[in-house]
Structure formats: structure tokens, C-alpha cells
CSV table of C-alpha atoms in Angstrom, one decimal:
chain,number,residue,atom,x,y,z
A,1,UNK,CA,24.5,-5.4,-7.0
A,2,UNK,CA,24.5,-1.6,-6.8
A,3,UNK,CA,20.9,-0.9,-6.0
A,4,UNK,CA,18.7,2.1,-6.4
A,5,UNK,CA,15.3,1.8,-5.4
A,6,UNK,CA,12.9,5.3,-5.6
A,7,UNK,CA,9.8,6.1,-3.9
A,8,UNK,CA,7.9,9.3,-4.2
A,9,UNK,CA,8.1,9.9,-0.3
A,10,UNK,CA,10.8,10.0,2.2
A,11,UNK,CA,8.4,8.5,4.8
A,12,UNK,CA,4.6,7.9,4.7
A,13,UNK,CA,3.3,6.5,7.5
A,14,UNK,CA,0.4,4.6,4.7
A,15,UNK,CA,4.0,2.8,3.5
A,16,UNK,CA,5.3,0.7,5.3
A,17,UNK,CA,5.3,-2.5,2.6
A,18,UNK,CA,7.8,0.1,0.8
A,19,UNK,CA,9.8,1.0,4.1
A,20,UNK,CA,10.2,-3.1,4.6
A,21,UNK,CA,11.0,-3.5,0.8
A,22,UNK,CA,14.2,-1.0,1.6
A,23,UNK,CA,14.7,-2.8,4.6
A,24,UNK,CA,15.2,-6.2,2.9
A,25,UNK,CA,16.8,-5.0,-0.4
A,26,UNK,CA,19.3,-3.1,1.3
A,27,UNK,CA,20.1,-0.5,-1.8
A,28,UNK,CA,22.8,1.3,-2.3
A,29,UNK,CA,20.8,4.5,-2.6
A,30,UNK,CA,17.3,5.8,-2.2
A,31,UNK,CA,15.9,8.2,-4.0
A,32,UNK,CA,12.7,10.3,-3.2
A,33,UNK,CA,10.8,13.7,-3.8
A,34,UNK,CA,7.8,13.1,-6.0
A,35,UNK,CA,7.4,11.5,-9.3
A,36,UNK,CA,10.4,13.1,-10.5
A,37,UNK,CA,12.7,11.9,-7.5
A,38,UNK,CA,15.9,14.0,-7.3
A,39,UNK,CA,17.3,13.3,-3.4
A,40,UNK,CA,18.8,10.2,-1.2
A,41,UNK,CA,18.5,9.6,2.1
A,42,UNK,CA,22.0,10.1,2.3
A,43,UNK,CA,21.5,13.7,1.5
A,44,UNK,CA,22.8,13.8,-2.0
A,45,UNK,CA,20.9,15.5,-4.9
A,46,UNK,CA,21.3,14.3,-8.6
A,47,UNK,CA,21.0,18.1,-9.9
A,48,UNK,CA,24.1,20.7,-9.1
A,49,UNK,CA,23.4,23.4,-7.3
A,50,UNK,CA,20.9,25.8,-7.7
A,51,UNK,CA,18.5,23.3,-9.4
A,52,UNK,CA,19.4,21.0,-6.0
A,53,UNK,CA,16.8,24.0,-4.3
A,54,UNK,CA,13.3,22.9,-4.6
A,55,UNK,CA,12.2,26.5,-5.8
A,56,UNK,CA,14.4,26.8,-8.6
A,57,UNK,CA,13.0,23.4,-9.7
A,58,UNK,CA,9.1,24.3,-9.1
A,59,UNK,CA,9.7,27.6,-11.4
A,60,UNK,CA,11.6,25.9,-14.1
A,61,UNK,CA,8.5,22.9,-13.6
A,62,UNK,CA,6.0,25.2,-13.8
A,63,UNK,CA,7.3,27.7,-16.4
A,64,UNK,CA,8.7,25.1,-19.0
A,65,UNK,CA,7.6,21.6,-17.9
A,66,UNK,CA,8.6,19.9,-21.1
A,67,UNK,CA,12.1,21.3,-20.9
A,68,UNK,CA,12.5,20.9,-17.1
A,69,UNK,CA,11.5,17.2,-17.9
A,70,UNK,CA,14.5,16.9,-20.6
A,71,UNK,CA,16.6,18.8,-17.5
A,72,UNK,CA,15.5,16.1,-14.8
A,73,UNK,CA,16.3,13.0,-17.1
A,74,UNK,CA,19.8,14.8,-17.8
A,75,UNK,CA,21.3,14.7,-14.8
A,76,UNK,CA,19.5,11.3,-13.8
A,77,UNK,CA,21.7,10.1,-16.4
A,78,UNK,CA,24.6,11.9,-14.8
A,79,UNK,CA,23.7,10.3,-11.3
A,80,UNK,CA,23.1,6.8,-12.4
A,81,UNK,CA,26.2,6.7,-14.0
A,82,UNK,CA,28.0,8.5,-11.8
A,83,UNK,CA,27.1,6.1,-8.9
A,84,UNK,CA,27.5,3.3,-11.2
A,85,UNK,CA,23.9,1.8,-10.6
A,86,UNK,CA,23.1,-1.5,-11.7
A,87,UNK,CA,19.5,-2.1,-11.4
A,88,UNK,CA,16.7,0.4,-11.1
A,89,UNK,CA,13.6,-0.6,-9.0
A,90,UNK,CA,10.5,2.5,-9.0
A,91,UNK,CA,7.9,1.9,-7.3
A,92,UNK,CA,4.5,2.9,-8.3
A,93,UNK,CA,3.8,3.4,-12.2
A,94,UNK,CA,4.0,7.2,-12.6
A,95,UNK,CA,7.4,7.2,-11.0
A,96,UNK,CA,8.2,4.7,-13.5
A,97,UNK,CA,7.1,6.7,-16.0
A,98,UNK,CA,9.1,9.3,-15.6
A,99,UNK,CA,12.9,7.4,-15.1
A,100,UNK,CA,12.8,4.6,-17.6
A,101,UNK,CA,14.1,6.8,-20.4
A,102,UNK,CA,17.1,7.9,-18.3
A,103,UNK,CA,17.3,4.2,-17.3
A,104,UNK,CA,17.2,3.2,-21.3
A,105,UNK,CA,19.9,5.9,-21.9
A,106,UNK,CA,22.4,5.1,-19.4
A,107,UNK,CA,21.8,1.1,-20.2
A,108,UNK,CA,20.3,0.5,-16.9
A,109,UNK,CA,17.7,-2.3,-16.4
A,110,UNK,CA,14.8,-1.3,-14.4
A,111,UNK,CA,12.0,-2.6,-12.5
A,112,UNK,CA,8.4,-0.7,-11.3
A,113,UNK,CA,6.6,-2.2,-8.6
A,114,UNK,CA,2.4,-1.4,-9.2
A,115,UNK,CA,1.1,-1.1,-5.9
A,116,UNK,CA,-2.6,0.1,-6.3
A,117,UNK,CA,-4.3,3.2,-8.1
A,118,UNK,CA,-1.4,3.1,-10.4
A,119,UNK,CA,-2.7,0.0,-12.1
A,120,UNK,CA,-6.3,0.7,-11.4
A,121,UNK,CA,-7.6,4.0,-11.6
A,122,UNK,CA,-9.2,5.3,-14.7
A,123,UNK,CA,-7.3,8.8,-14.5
A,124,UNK,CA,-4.0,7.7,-14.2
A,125,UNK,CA,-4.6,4.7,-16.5
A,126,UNK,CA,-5.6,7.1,-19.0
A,127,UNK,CA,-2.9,10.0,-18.1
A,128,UNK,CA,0.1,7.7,-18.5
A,129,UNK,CA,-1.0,5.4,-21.1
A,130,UNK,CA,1.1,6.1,-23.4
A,131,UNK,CA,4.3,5.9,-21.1
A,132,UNK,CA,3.0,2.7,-19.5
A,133,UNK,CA,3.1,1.3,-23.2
A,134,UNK,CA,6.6,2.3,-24.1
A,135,UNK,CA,7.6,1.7,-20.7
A,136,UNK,CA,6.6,-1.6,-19.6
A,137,UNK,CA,7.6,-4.0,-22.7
A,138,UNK,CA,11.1,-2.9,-21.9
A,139,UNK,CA,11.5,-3.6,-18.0
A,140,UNK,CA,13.5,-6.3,-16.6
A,141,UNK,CA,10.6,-6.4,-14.5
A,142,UNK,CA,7.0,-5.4,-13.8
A,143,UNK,CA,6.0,-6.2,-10.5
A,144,UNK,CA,2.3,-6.1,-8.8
A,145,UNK,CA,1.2,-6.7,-6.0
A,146,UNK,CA,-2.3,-8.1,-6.7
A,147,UNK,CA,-3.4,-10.3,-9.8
A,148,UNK,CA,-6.3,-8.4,-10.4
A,149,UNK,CA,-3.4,-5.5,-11.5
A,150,UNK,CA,-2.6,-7.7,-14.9
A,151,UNK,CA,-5.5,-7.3,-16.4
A,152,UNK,CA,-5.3,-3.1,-16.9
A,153,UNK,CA,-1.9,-3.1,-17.6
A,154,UNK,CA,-1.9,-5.8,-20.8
A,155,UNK,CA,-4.9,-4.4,-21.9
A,156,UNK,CA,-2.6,-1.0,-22.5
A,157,UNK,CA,0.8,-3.1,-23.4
A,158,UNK,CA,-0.1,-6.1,-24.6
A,159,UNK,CA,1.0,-9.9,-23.2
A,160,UNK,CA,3.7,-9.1,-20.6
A,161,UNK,CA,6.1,-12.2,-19.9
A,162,UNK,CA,8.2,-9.9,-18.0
A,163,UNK,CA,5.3,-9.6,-15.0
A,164,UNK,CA,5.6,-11.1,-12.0
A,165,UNK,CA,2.5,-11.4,-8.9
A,166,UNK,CA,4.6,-10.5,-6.0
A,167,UNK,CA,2.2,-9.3,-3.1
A,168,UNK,CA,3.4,-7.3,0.1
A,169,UNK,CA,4.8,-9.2,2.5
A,170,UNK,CA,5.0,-8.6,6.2
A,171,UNK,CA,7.8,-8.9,8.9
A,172,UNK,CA,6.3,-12.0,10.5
A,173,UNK,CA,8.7,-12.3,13.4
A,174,UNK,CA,7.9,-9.0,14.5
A,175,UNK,CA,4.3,-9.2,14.1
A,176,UNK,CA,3.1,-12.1,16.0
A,177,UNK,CA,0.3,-13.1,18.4
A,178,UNK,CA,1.2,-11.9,22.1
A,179,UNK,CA,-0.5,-10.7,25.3
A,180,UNK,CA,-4.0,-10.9,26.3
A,181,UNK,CA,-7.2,-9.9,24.6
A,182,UNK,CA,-9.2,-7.0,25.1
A,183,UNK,CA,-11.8,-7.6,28.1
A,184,UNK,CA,-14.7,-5.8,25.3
A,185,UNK,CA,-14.7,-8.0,22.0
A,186,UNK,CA,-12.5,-6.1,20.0
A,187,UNK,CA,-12.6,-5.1,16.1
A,188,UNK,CA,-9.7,-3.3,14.9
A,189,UNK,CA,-9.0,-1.3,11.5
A,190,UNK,CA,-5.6,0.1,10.5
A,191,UNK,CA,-6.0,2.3,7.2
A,192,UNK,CA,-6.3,5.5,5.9
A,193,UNK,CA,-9.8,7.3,5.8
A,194,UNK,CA,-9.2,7.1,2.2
A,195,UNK,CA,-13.0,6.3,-0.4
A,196,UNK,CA,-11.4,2.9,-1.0
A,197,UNK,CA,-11.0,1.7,2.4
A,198,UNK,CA,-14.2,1.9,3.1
A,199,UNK,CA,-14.4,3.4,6.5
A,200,UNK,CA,-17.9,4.6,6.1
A,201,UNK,CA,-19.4,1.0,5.3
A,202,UNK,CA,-17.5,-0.6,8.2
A,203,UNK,CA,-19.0,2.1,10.9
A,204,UNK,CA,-22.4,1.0,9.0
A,205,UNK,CA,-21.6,-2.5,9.6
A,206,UNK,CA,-20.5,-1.9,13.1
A,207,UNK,CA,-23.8,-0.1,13.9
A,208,UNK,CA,-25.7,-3.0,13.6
A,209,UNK,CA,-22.8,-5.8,15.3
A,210,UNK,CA,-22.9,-2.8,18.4
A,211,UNK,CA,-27.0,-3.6,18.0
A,212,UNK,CA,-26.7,-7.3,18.8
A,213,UNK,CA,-23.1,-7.4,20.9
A,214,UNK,CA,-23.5,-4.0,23.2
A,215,UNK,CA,-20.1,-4.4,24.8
A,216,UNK,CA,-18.4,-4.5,21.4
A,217,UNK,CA,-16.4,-1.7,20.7
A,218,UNK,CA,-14.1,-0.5,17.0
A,219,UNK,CA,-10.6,0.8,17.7
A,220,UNK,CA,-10.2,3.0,14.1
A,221,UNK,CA,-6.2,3.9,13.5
A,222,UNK,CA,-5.0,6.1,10.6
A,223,UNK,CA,-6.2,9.5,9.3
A,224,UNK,CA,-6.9,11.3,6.2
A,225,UNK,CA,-9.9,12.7,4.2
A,226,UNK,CA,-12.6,10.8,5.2
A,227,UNK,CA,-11.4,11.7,8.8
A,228,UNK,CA,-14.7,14.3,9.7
A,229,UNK,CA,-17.1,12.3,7.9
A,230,UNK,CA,-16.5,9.1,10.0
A,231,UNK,CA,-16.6,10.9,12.7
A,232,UNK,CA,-19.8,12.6,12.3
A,233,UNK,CA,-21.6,9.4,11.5
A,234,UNK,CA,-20.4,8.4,15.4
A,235,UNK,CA,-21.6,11.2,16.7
A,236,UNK,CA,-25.1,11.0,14.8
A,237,UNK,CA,-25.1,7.1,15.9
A,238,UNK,CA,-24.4,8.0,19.4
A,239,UNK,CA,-21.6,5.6,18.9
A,240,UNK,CA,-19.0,7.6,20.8
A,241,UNK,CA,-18.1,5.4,23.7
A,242,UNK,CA,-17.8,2.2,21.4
A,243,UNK,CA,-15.8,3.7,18.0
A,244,UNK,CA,-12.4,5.1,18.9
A,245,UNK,CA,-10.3,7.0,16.3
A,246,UNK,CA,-6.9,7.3,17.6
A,247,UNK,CA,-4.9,8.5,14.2
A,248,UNK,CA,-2.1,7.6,12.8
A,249,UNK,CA,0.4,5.7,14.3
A,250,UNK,CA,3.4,3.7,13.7
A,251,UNK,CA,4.0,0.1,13.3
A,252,UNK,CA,5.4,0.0,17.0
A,253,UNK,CA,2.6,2.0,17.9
A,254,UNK,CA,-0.4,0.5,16.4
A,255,UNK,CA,1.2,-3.4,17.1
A,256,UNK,CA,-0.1,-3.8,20.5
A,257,UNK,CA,-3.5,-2.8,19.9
A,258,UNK,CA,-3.8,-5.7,16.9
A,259,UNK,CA,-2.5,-8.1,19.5
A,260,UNK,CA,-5.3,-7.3,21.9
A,261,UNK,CA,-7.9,-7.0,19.5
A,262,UNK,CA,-9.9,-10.0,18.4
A,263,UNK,CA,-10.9,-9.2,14.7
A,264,UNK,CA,-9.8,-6.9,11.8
A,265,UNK,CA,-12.0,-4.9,9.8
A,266,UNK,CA,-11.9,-3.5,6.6
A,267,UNK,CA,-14.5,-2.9,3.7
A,268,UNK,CA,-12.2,-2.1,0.3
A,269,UNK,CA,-14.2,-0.7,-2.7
A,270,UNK,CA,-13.8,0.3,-5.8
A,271,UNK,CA,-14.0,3.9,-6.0
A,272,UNK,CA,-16.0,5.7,-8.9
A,273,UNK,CA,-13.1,6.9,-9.8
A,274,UNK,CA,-11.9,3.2,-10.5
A,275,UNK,CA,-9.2,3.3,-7.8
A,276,UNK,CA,-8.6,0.1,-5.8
A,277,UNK,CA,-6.4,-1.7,-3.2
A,278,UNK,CA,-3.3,-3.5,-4.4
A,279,UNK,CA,-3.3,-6.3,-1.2
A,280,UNK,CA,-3.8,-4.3,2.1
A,281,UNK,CA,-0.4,-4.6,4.0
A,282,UNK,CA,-2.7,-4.0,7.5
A,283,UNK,CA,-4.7,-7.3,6.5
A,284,UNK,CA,-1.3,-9.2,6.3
A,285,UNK,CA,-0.2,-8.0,10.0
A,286,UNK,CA,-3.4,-8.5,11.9
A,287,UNK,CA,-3.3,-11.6,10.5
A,288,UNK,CA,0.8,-12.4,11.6
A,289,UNK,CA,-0.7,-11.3,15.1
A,290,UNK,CA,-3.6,-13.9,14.8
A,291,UNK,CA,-6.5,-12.1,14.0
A,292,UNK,CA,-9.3,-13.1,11.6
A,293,UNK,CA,-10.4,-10.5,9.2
A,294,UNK,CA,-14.1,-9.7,7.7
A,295,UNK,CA,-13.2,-7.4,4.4
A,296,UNK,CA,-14.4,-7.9,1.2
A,297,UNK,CA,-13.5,-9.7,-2.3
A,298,UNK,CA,-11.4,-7.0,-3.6
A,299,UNK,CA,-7.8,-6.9,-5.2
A,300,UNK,CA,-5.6,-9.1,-3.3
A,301,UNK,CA,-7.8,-9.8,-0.3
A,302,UNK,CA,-9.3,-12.7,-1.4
A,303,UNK,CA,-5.8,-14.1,-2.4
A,304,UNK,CA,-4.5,-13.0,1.6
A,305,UNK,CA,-7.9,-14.3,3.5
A,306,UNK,CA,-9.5,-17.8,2.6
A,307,UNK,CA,-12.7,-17.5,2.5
A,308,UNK,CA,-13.9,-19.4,5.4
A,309,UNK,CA,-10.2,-20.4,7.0
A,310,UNK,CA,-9.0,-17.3,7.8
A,311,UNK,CA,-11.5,-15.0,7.7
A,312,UNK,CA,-15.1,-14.3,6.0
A,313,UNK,CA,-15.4,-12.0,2.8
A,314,UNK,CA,-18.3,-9.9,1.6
A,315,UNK,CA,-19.1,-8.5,-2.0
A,316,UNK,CA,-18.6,-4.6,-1.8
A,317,UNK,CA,-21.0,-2.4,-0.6
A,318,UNK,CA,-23.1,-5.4,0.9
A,319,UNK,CA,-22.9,-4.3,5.1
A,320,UNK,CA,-25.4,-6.6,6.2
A,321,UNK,CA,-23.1,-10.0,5.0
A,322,UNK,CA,-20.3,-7.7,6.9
A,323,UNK,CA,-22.2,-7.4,10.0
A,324,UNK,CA,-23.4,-11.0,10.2
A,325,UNK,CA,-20.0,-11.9,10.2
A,326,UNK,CA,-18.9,-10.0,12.8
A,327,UNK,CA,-21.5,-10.6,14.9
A,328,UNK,CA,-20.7,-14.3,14.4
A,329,UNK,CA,-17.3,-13.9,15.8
A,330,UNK,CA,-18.4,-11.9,18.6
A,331,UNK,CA,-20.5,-14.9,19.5
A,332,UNK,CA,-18.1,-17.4,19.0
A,333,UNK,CA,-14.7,-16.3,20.5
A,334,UNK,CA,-13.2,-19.7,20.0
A,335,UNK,CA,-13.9,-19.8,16.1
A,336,UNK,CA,-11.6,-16.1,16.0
A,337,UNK,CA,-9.1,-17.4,17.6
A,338,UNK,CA,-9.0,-21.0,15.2
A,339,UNK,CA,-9.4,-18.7,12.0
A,340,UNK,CA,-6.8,-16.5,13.8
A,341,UNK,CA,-4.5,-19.3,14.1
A,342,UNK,CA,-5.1,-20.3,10.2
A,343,UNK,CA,-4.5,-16.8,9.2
A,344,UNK,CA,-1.0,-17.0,10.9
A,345,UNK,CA,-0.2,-19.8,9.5
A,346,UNK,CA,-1.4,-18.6,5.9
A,347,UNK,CA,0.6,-15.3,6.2
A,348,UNK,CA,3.8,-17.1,7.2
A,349,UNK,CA,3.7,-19.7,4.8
A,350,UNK,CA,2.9,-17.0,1.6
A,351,UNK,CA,3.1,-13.4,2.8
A,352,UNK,CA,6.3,-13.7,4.3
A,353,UNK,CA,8.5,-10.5,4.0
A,354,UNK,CA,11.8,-12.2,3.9
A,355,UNK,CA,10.4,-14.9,1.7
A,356,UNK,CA,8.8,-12.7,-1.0
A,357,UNK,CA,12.0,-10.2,-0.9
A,358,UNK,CA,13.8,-12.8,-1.9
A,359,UNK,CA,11.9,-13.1,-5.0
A,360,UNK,CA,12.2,-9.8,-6.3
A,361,UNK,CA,16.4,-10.2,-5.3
A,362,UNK,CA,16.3,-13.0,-7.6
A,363,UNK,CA,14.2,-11.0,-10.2
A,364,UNK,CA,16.7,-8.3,-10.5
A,365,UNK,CA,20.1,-9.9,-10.5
């Protein structure tokens, strides 16, 4: 099968569930640059040159962006055919939104994996509403990544018999339990400092865990626009030599420090904005790495934690529950480890990478 899989970045460091989905797939070509993706990673461009430079594209974009949009699908056409592509898979709706015509044209099926806001918040739900109900009737596939995600999307096309739940998966072999603990109990969180991850309620909830277990401490990886704010409420909570932000990292970076901590943190809300988590790829690989997690029943999470096997969930915005829980496993080392041993087990059996890739192999053939 000739392949092509698009993604609105080359590399995000928040993507990794899309960097393994590559990985696995093994397309022929992938194409990037925004919701109107136009370059490979093997350096090719579907436009001729000059609309191949990016400044001759944002003029003609911003000038005339109904005709640059009949421009961008033209020579889409042109690639896909071109390259004699088989199967189409987008990920994230608005991408979607913008190839399925070309796809339609050039008698290409195509697939859009819904990953999160896409299917969830209010602006975009409303912005692309009328391309997600032309669009999604007529692809070989819709895939998302949480159940929660069918819900927003039939309400806008109707009954979809064409959906598929297909959550992230992660690369089990590589993330695995190994090395010693931390000598300090140990909570970890690996996520953007993004309004729906919450970092703000779990610095809350740590507050009162550091109140009760003194020689806890919070290692905090990942950046972004909550950044300041988190680290302002340390400062003002005198919490600076137990919270550590150390930024983003990489997988090989940041896989260590979940295999020396003892419990994973994360409180996911729903935005006002109605943005939400798909199933939080950082859940899936503390847990490969045996670690319980304390988050909250949101999105997927309650479908990747059992309540009470693999970890212990909150209701949103409720920190005391979230401390008490953490303080429980700071108390009772042994119980993380069994729960971290269950969550293994869990993830391997269901959240496989290799598994689940499989699946969506299947789908598109």
C-alpha cells in the first residue's frame, strides 16, 4: 500500500503518539506544514516552484484565501496522483478538512485520526462544521482516540458506522520499568503547561501532599503557556526546593526520570473553551514504566487507568480527592508499586503500540 500520512508539524515534541504512528505505518511519504500541508520529509513539495517558497504562498493566502485554497487542492491532486497514493490518513480534523476534496477528486480513500481539541472544542467544532459534515460520512475511516470524541462528531454528521475507538498506543518494549527509585517519594508529570493539563491544580494538590509527606518532591517536564504562572505559584508557596520544572525534553530524555519516579500526576480539565484531552500518551508511558497515576475522569483516562487497579481518579477541579490520593501512595510505597505493576500489565495488554497500529493497517487496506 502506497501510504501518505500528514501531520501539521514536522516535529513537536507534544507528538510523539504521531511520530510512533509513522513509525509503525511506515508510509511512503509524509507530508507537513500546517493545515494545508504542502512538504515531505523527503524534501519534496507538491507545488512547482515559486509557490514551493513559503512567502509566495502566505501572500497569495492572505491576499486571496479562497483562491489559494482552489490553488493548494490543485496541485494536491497533481501530487497524489503523481505519486500514485493509495490511502490518505490526516491526522487531526482541520487537516482533514482541508485534503478530503483533493482526496474525493483524485479517487483516493482517506482516513482523519481526531486526536483532542479537534473533536472537542467549541471553536473549532463550530468553525469546521460544515466540512466535518461533508467530510466525515465519506471517509474510509474516522479514527479517535477517546470514546468520549463520538459523541461531538455524530452530533454534527449523523450515525457514523465508519468510526473506529483506536486510542494512542505506546512503544512498550522501550518504555519499561528499570533502575531504582528516587531516594525522595517521587511524583512525576510529563505535559505541556497547556489550561487542559491542568498544571495549576496539580501544584495545588501537591501543596497539601508536600504538607503531610515533607520529603516529597514533583519533577514537572514540558513547557508552554502556562510555564510563568506555575512557576510563580512555587515561588509564592515557597515550594522551590521540592517542584522542579526542567522543560521539554525528549522521550530518551524524560524516560529515565519516569523510571525513577514513583507516581504520575496529571489533573485534565475541560477548558472553558470546551477543549479536552484525547487519551494522554504520558499516562500510557508512565504506566509501561510501572507507575500508578492520580489524574482525573476525563477523555480517555478513565478508559487507560482503572479506577482503583492502576491508579486513583478524581472529578475535575476537586484537588483535595487529588491530594488524598497522593498522599496515600506516599504512605504506602508498596501499594505504588502493585498498582504500578497492574498498570503495566493494563498498557501492554490494550495500549500496545504495535498492537493498536495494527488496527488502523487493517482499517486502511
Amino acid at each position: 500500500m502506497n501510504l501518505l500520512i500528514a501531520r501539521s508539524n514536522f516535529h513537536s515534541y507534544s507528538e510523539t503518539f504521531i511520530d510512533e504512528q509513522i513509525k509503525q505505518l511506515a508510509p511512503s511519504e509524509v507530508l507537513y506544514e500546517g493545515w494545508l500541508p504542502s512538504r515531505t520529509y523527503s524534501g519534496k513539495s507538491t507545488y512547482p516552484f515559486p509557490l514551493s517558497l513559503l512567502i509566495v504562498r502566505g501572500t497569495l493566502r492572505n491576499l486571496f484565501p479562497v483562491f489559494f485554497k482552489k490553488i493548494y487542492q490543485h496541485f494536491l491532486i497533481k501530487f497524489l496522483r503523481t505519486n500514485q497514493i493509495d490511502a490518505f490518513l490526516a491526522n487531526y480534523g482541520p487537516l482533514g478538512a482541508n485534503i478530503y476534496e483533493a482526496c474525493i477528486a483524485a479517487n483516493i480513500p482517506y482516513s482523519i485520526v481526531f486526536l483532542g481539541f479537534d473533536a472537542n472544542e467549541k471553536k473549532t467544532l463550530t468553525q469546521y462544521h460544515d466540512a466535518y459534515k461533508a467530510m466525515l460520512p465519506q471517509a474510509q475511516a474516522v479514527i479517535v482516540v477517546a470514546q468520549s470524541m463520538r459523541e461531538n462528531l455524530e452530533a454534527i454528521a449523523g450515525p457514523l458506522n465508519n468510526l473506529h475507538f483506536i486510542p494512542c498506543g505506546v512503544d512498550t518494549a522501550k518504555f519499561k520499568p528499570a533502575g531504582p527509585k528516587s531516594d525522595a517519594f517521587t511524583f512525576i508529570s510529563v505535559a505541556r503547561f497547556a489550561e487542559k493539563k491542568g498544571p495549576i491544580h496539580s501544584l495545588r494538590a501537591f501543596t497539601k501532599v508536600f504538607q503531610q509527606i515533607p520529603n516529597a518532591r514533583l519533577l514537572m517536564v514540558g513547557d508552554g503557556p502556562m510555564w510563568e504562572e506555575a512557576k510563580a505559584y512555587v515561588s509564592e508557596n515557597h515550594l522551590e526546593n521540592h517542584v522542579f520544572f526542567l522543560g521539554a525534553k525528549s522521550q530518551d530524555e524524560y524516560l529515565p526520570l519516569l523510571q525513577s519516579a514513583h507516581v504520575f500526576i496529571q489533573h485534565s480539565i475541560v477548558t472553558a473553551a470546551g477543549d479536552s484531552e484525547g487519551t494522554p500518551v504520558a499516562i500510557l508511558e508512565a504506566a509501561a514504566c510501572g507507575l500508578p497515576t492520580v489524574s482525573t475522569r476525563h477523555a480517555g483516562i478513565p478508559d487507560a487507568v482503572i479506577e482503583g487497579e492502576t491508579g486513583i481518579l478524581t472529578d475535575e477541579h476537586d484537588i483535595d480527592p487529588m491530594a488524598e490520593a497522593c498522599i496515600y501512595f506516599a504512605q504506602n510505597p508498596s501499594e505504588a508499586l502493585n498498582m504500578g505493576a497492574a498498570a503495566r500489565k493494563h498498557v501492554s495488554e490494550k495500549y500496545d503500540v504495535v498492537k493498536l497500529s495494527q488496527k488502523i493497517k487493517s482499517i486502511l487496506k
